[in-house]
PDB file of C-alpha atoms in Angstrom:
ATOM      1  CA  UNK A   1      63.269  76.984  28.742  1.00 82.00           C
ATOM      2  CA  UNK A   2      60.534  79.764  29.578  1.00 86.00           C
ATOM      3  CA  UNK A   3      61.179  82.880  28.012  1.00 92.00           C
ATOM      4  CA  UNK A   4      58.884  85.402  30.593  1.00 93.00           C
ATOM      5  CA  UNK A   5      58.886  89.051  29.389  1.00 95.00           C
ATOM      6  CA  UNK A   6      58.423  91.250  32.630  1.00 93.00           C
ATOM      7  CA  UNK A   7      57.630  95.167  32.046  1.00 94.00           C
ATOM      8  CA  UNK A   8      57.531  97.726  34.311  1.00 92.00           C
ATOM      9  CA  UNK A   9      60.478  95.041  36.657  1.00 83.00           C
ATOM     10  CA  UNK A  10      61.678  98.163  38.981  1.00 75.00           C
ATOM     11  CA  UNK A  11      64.504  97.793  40.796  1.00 68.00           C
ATOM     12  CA  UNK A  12      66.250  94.543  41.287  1.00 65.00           C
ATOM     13  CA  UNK A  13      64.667  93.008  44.937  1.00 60.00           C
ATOM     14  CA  UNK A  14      64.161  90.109  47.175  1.00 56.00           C
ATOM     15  CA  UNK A  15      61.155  89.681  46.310  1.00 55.00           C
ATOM     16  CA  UNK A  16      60.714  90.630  42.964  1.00 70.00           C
ATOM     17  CA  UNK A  17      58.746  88.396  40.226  1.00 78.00           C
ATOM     18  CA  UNK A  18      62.149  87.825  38.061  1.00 77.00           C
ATOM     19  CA  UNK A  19      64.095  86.396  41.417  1.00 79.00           C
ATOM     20  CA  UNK A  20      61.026  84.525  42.701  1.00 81.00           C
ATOM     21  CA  UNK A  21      60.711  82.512  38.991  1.00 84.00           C
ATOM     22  CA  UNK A  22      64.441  81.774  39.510  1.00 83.00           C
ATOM     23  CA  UNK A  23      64.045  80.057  42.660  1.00 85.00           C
ATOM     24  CA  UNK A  24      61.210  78.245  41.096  1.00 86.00           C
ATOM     25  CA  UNK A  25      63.043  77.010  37.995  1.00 87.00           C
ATOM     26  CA  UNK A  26      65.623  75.560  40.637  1.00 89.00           C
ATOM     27  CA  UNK A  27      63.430  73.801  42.455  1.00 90.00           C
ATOM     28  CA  UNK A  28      61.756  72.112  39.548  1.00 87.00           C
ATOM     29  CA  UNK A  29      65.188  71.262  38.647  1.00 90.00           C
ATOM     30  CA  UNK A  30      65.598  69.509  41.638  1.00 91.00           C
ATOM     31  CA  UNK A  31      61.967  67.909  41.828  1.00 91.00           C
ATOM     32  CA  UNK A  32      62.621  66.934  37.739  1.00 89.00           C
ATOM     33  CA  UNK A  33      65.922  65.894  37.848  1.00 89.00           C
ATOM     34  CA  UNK A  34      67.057  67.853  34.534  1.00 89.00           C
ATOM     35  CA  UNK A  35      67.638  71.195  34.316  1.00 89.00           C
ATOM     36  CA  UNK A  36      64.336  73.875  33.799  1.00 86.00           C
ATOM     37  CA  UNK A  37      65.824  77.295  32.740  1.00 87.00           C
ATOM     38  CA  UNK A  38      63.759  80.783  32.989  1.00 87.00           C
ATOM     39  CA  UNK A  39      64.813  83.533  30.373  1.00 90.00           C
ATOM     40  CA  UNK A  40      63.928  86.509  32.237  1.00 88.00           C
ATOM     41  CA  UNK A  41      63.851  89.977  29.545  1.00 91.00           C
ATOM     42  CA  UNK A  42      63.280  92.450  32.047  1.00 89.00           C
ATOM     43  CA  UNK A  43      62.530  96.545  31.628  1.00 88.00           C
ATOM     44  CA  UNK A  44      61.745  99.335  33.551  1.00 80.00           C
ATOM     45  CA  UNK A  45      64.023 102.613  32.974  1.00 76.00           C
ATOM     46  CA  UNK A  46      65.329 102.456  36.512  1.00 68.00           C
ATOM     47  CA  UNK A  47      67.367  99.734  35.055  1.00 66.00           C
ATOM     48  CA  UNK A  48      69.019 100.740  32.423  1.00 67.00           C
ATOM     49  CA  UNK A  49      68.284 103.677  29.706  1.00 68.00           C
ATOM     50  CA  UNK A  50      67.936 101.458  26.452  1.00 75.00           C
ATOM     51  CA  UNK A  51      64.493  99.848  28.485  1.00 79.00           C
ATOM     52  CA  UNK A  52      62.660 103.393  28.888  1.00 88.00           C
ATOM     53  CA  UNK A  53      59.090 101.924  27.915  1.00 93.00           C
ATOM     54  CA  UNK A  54      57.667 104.876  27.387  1.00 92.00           C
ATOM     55  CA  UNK A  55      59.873 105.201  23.984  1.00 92.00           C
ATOM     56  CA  UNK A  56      56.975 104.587  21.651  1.00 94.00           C
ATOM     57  CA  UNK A  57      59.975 102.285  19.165  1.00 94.00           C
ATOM     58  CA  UNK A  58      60.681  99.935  21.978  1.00 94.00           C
ATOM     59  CA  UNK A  59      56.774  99.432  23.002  1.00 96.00           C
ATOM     60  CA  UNK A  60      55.988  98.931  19.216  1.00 96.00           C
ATOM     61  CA  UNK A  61      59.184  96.515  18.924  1.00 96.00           C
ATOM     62  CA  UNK A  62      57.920  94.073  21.895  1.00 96.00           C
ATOM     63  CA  UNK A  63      54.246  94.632  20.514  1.00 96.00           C
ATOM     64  CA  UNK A  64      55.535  92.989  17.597  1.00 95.00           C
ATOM     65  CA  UNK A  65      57.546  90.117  19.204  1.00 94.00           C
ATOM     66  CA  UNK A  66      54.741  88.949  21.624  1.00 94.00           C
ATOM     67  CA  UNK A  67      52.570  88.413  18.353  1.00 92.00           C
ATOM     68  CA  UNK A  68      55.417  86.446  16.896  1.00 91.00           C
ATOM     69  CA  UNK A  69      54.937  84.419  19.556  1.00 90.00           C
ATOM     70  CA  UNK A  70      58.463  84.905  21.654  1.00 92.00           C
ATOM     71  CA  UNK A  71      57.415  84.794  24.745  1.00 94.00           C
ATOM     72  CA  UNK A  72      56.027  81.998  26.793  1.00 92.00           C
ATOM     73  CA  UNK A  73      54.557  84.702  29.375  1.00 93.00           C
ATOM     74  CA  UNK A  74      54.297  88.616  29.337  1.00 95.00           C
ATOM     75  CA  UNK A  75      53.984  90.440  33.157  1.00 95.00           C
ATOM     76  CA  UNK A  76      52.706  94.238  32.780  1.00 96.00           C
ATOM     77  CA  UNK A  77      52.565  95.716  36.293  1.00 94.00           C
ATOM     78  CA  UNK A  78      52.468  99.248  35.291  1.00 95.00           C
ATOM     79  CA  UNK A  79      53.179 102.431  37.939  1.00 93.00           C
ATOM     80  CA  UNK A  80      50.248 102.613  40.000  1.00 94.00           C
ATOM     81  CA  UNK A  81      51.672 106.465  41.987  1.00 94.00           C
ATOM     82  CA  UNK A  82      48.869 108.559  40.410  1.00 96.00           C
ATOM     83  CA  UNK A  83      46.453 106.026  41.127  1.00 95.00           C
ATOM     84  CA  UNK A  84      47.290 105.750  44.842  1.00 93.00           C
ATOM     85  CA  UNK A  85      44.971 105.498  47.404  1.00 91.00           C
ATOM     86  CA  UNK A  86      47.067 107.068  50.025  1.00 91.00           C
ATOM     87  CA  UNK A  87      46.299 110.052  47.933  1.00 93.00           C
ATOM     88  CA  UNK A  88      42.747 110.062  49.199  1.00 93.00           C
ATOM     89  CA  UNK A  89      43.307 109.228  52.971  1.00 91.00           C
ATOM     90  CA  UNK A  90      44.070 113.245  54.288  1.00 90.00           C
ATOM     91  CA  UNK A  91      45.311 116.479  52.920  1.00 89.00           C
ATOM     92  CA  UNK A  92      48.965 116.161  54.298  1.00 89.00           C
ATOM     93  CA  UNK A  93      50.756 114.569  51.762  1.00 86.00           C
ATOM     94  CA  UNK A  94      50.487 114.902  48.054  1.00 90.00           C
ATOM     95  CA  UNK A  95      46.701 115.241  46.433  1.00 92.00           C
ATOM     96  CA  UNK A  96      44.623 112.989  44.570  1.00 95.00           C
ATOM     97  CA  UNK A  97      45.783 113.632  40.641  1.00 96.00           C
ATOM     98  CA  UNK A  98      41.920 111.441  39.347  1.00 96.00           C
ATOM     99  CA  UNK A  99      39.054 110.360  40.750  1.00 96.00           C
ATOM    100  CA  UNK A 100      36.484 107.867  39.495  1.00 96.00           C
ATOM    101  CA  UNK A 101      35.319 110.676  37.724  1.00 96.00           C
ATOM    102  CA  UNK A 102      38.121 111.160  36.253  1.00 97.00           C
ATOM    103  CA  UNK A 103      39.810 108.441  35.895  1.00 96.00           C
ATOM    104  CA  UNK A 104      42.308 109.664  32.848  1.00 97.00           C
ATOM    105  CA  UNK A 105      43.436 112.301  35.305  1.00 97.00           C
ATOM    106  CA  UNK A 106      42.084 115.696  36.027  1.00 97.00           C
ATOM    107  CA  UNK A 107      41.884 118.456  33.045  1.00 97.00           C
ATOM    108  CA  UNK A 108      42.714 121.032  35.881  1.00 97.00           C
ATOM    109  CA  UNK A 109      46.144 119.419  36.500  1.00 97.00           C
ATOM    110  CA  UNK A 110      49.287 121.880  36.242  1.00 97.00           C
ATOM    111  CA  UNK A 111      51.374 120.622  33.227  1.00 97.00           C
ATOM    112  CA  UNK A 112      53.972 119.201  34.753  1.00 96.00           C
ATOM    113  CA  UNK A 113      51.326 116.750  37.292  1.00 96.00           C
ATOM    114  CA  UNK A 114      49.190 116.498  33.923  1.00 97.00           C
ATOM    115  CA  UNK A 115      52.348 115.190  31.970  1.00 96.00           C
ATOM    116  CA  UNK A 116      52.900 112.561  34.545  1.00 96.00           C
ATOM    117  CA  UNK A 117      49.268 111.595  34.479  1.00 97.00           C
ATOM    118  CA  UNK A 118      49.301 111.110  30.901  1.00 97.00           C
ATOM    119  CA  UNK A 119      52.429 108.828  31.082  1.00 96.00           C
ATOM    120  CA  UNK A 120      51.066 106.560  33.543  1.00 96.00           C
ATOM    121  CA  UNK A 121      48.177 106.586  31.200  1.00 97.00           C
ATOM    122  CA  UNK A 122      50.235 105.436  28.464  1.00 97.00           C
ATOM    123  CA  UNK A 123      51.975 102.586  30.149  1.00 96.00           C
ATOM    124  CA  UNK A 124      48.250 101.454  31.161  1.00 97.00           C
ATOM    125  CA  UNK A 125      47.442 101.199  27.163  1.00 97.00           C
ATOM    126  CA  UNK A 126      50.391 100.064  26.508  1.00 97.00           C
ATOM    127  CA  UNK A 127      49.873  97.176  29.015  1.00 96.00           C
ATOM    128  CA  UNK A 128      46.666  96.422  27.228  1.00 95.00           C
ATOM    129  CA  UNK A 129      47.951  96.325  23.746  1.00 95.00           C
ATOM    130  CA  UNK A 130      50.670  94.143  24.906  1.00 95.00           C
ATOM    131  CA  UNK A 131      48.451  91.272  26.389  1.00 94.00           C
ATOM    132  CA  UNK A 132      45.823  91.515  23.945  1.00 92.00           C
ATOM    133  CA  UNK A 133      48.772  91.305  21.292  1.00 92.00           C
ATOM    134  CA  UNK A 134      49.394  87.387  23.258  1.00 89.00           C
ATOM    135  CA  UNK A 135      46.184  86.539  22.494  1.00 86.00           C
ATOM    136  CA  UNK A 136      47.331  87.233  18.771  1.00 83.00           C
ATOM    137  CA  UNK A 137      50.381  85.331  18.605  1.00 76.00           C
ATOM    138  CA  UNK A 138      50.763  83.345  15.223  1.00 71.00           C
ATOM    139  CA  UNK A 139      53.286  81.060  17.433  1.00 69.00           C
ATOM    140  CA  UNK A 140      53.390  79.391  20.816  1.00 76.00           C
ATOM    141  CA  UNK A 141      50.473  80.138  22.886  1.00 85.00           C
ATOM    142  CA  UNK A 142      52.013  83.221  25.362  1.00 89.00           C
ATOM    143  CA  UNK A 143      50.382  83.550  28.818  1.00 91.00           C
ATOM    144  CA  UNK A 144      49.629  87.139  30.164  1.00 93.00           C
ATOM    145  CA  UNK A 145      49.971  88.654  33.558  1.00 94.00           C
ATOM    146  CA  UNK A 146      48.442  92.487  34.106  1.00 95.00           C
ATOM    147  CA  UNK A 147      49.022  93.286  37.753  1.00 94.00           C
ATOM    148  CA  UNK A 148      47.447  96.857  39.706  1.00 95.00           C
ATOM    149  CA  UNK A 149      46.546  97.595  42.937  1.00 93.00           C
ATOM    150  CA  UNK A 150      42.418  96.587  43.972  1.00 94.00           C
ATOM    151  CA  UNK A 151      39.766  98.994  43.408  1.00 94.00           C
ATOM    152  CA  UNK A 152      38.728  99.395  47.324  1.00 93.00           C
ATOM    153  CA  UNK A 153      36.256 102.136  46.494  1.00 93.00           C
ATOM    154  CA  UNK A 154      35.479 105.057  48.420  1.00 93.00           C
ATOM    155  CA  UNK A 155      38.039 106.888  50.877  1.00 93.00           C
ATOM    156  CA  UNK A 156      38.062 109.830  53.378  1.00 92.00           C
ATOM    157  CA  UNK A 157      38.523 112.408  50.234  1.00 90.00           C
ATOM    158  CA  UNK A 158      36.554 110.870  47.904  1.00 92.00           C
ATOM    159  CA  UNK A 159      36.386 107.867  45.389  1.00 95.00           C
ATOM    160  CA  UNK A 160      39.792 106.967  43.800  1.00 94.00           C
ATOM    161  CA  UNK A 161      40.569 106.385  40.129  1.00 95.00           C
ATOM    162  CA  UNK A 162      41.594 102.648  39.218  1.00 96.00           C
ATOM    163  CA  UNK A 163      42.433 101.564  36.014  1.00 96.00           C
ATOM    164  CA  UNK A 164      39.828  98.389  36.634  1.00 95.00           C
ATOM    165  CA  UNK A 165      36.936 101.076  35.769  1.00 94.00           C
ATOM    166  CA  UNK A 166      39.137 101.911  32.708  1.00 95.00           C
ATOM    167  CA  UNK A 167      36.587 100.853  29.674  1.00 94.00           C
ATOM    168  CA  UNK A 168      39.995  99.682  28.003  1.00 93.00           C
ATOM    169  CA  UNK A 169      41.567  97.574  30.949  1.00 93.00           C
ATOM    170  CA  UNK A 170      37.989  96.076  31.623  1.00 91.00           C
ATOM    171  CA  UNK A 171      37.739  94.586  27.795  1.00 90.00           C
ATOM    172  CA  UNK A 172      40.641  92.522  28.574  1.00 88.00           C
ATOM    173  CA  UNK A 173      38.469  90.409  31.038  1.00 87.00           C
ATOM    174  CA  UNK A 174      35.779  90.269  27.896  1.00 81.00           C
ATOM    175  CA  UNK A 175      38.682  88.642  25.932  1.00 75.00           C
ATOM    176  CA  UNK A 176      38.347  84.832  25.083  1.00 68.00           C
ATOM    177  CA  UNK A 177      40.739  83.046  27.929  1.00 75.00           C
ATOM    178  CA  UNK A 178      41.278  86.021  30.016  1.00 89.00           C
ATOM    179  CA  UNK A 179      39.370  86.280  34.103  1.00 92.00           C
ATOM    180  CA  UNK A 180      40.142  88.672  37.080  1.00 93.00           C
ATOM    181  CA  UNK A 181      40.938  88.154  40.691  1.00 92.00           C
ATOM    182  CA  UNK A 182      41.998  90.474  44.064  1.00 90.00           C
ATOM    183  CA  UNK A 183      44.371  89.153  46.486  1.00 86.00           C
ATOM    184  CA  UNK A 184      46.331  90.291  49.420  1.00 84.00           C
ATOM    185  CA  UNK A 185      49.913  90.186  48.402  1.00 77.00           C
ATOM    186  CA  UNK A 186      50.683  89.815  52.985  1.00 79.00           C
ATOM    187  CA  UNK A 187      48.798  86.096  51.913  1.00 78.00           C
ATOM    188  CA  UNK A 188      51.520  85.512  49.786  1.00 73.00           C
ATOM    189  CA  UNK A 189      54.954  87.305  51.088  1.00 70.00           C
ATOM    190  CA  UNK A 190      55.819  86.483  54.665  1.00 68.00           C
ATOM    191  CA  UNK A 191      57.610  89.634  54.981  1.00 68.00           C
ATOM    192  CA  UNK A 192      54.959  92.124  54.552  1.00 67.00           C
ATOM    193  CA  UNK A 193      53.723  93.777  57.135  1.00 72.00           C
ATOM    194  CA  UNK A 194      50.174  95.423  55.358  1.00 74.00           C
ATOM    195  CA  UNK A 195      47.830  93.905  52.969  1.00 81.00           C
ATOM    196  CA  UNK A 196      48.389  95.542  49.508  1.00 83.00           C
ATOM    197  CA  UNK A 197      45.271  94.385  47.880  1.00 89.00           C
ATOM    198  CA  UNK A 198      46.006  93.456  44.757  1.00 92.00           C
ATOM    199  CA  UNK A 199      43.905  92.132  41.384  1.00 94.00           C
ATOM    200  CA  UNK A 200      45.127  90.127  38.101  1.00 94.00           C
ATOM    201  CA  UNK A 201      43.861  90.060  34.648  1.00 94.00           C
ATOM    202  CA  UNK A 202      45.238  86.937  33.225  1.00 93.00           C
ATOM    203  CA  UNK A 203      44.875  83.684  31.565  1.00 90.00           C
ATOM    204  CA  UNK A 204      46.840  81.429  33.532  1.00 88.00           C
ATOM    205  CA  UNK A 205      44.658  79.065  35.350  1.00 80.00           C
ATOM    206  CA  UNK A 206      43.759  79.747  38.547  1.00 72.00           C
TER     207      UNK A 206
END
């Protein structure tokens, strides 16, 4: 049995990481000819209230368990809205909320934009103190995932913020075990029409 911790799920989908693991523990149950289960622990509050992650209880709570080693493999793939790119492309939709010069948002934010800001910025730690807590687990070795849209650099209204020039996401990468890659996710998933550049931090071999 793998026991896979996935935060930040979203909304149950076709092609979602928890359904696509699924399939995969089928077919190995098929190819192995005894049964391969997947544990899926999923959270994201537009599941269900009791997995808001940004309760600071819960995060500390699954901080915890990934040290005890109870996971085989932790997925962060954090909400990337204030970091889009689209942002940047023309003034007709909503503006850019950071830059590369700010990249923890901008201090002239409203409150209500800066309050979002700042909770995107806490899932992003979060996400780090998760996946450098697998790297401290006192049990089974626990693979992590961190998952964010590619730094593509400049755009028509400027340079956009990406948590890959975060200091704090980039020590990750530094950590014994840990590498970086991009990808195109339209590589990967026949049904997507555009490219979604993508990049992982993680420690499962390549």
């Amino acid at each position: 049995q793998l026991h896979v911790l996935y935060l930040f799920a979203g909304h149950s989908r076709k092609a979602e990481v928890g359904t696509a693991l699924r399939q995969e523990a089928r077919r190995w149950s098929k190819l192995l000819k005894k049964k391969v289960q997947i544990k899926m622990e999923e959270h994201d509050i537009v599941r269900r209230r009791k997995s808001d992650l940004s309760a600071k209880d819960l995060q500390a709570s699954l901080i915890a368990r990934a040290e005890a080693g109870e996971f085989d493999v932790v997925i962060a793939s954090p909400p990337c809205e204030t970091f889009s790119r689209a942002r940047h492309s023309n003034t007709q939709g909503p503006g850019p909320l950071r830059n590369k010069s700010h990249p923890y948002g901008f201090p002239w934010l409203p409150p209500l934009r800066m309050k979002k800001v700042k909770l995107a910025n806490d899932f992003i730690l979060f996400s780090v103190e998760i996946l450098s807590a697998t790297r401290r687990s006192s049990g089974r070795h626990c693979f992590g995932i961190f998952e964010h849209p590619e730094d593509l650099g400049a755009n028509n209204l400027g340079t956009p913020a990406s948590v890959f020039q975060w200091e704090e996401v980039r020590s990750l990468v530094s950590e014994a075990g840990f590498w970086t890659g991009g990808f195109n996710q339209c590589d990967w998933h026949e049904g997507l029409s555009y490219r979604k550049p993508t990049r992982l931090i993680t420690d499962v071999a390549p």
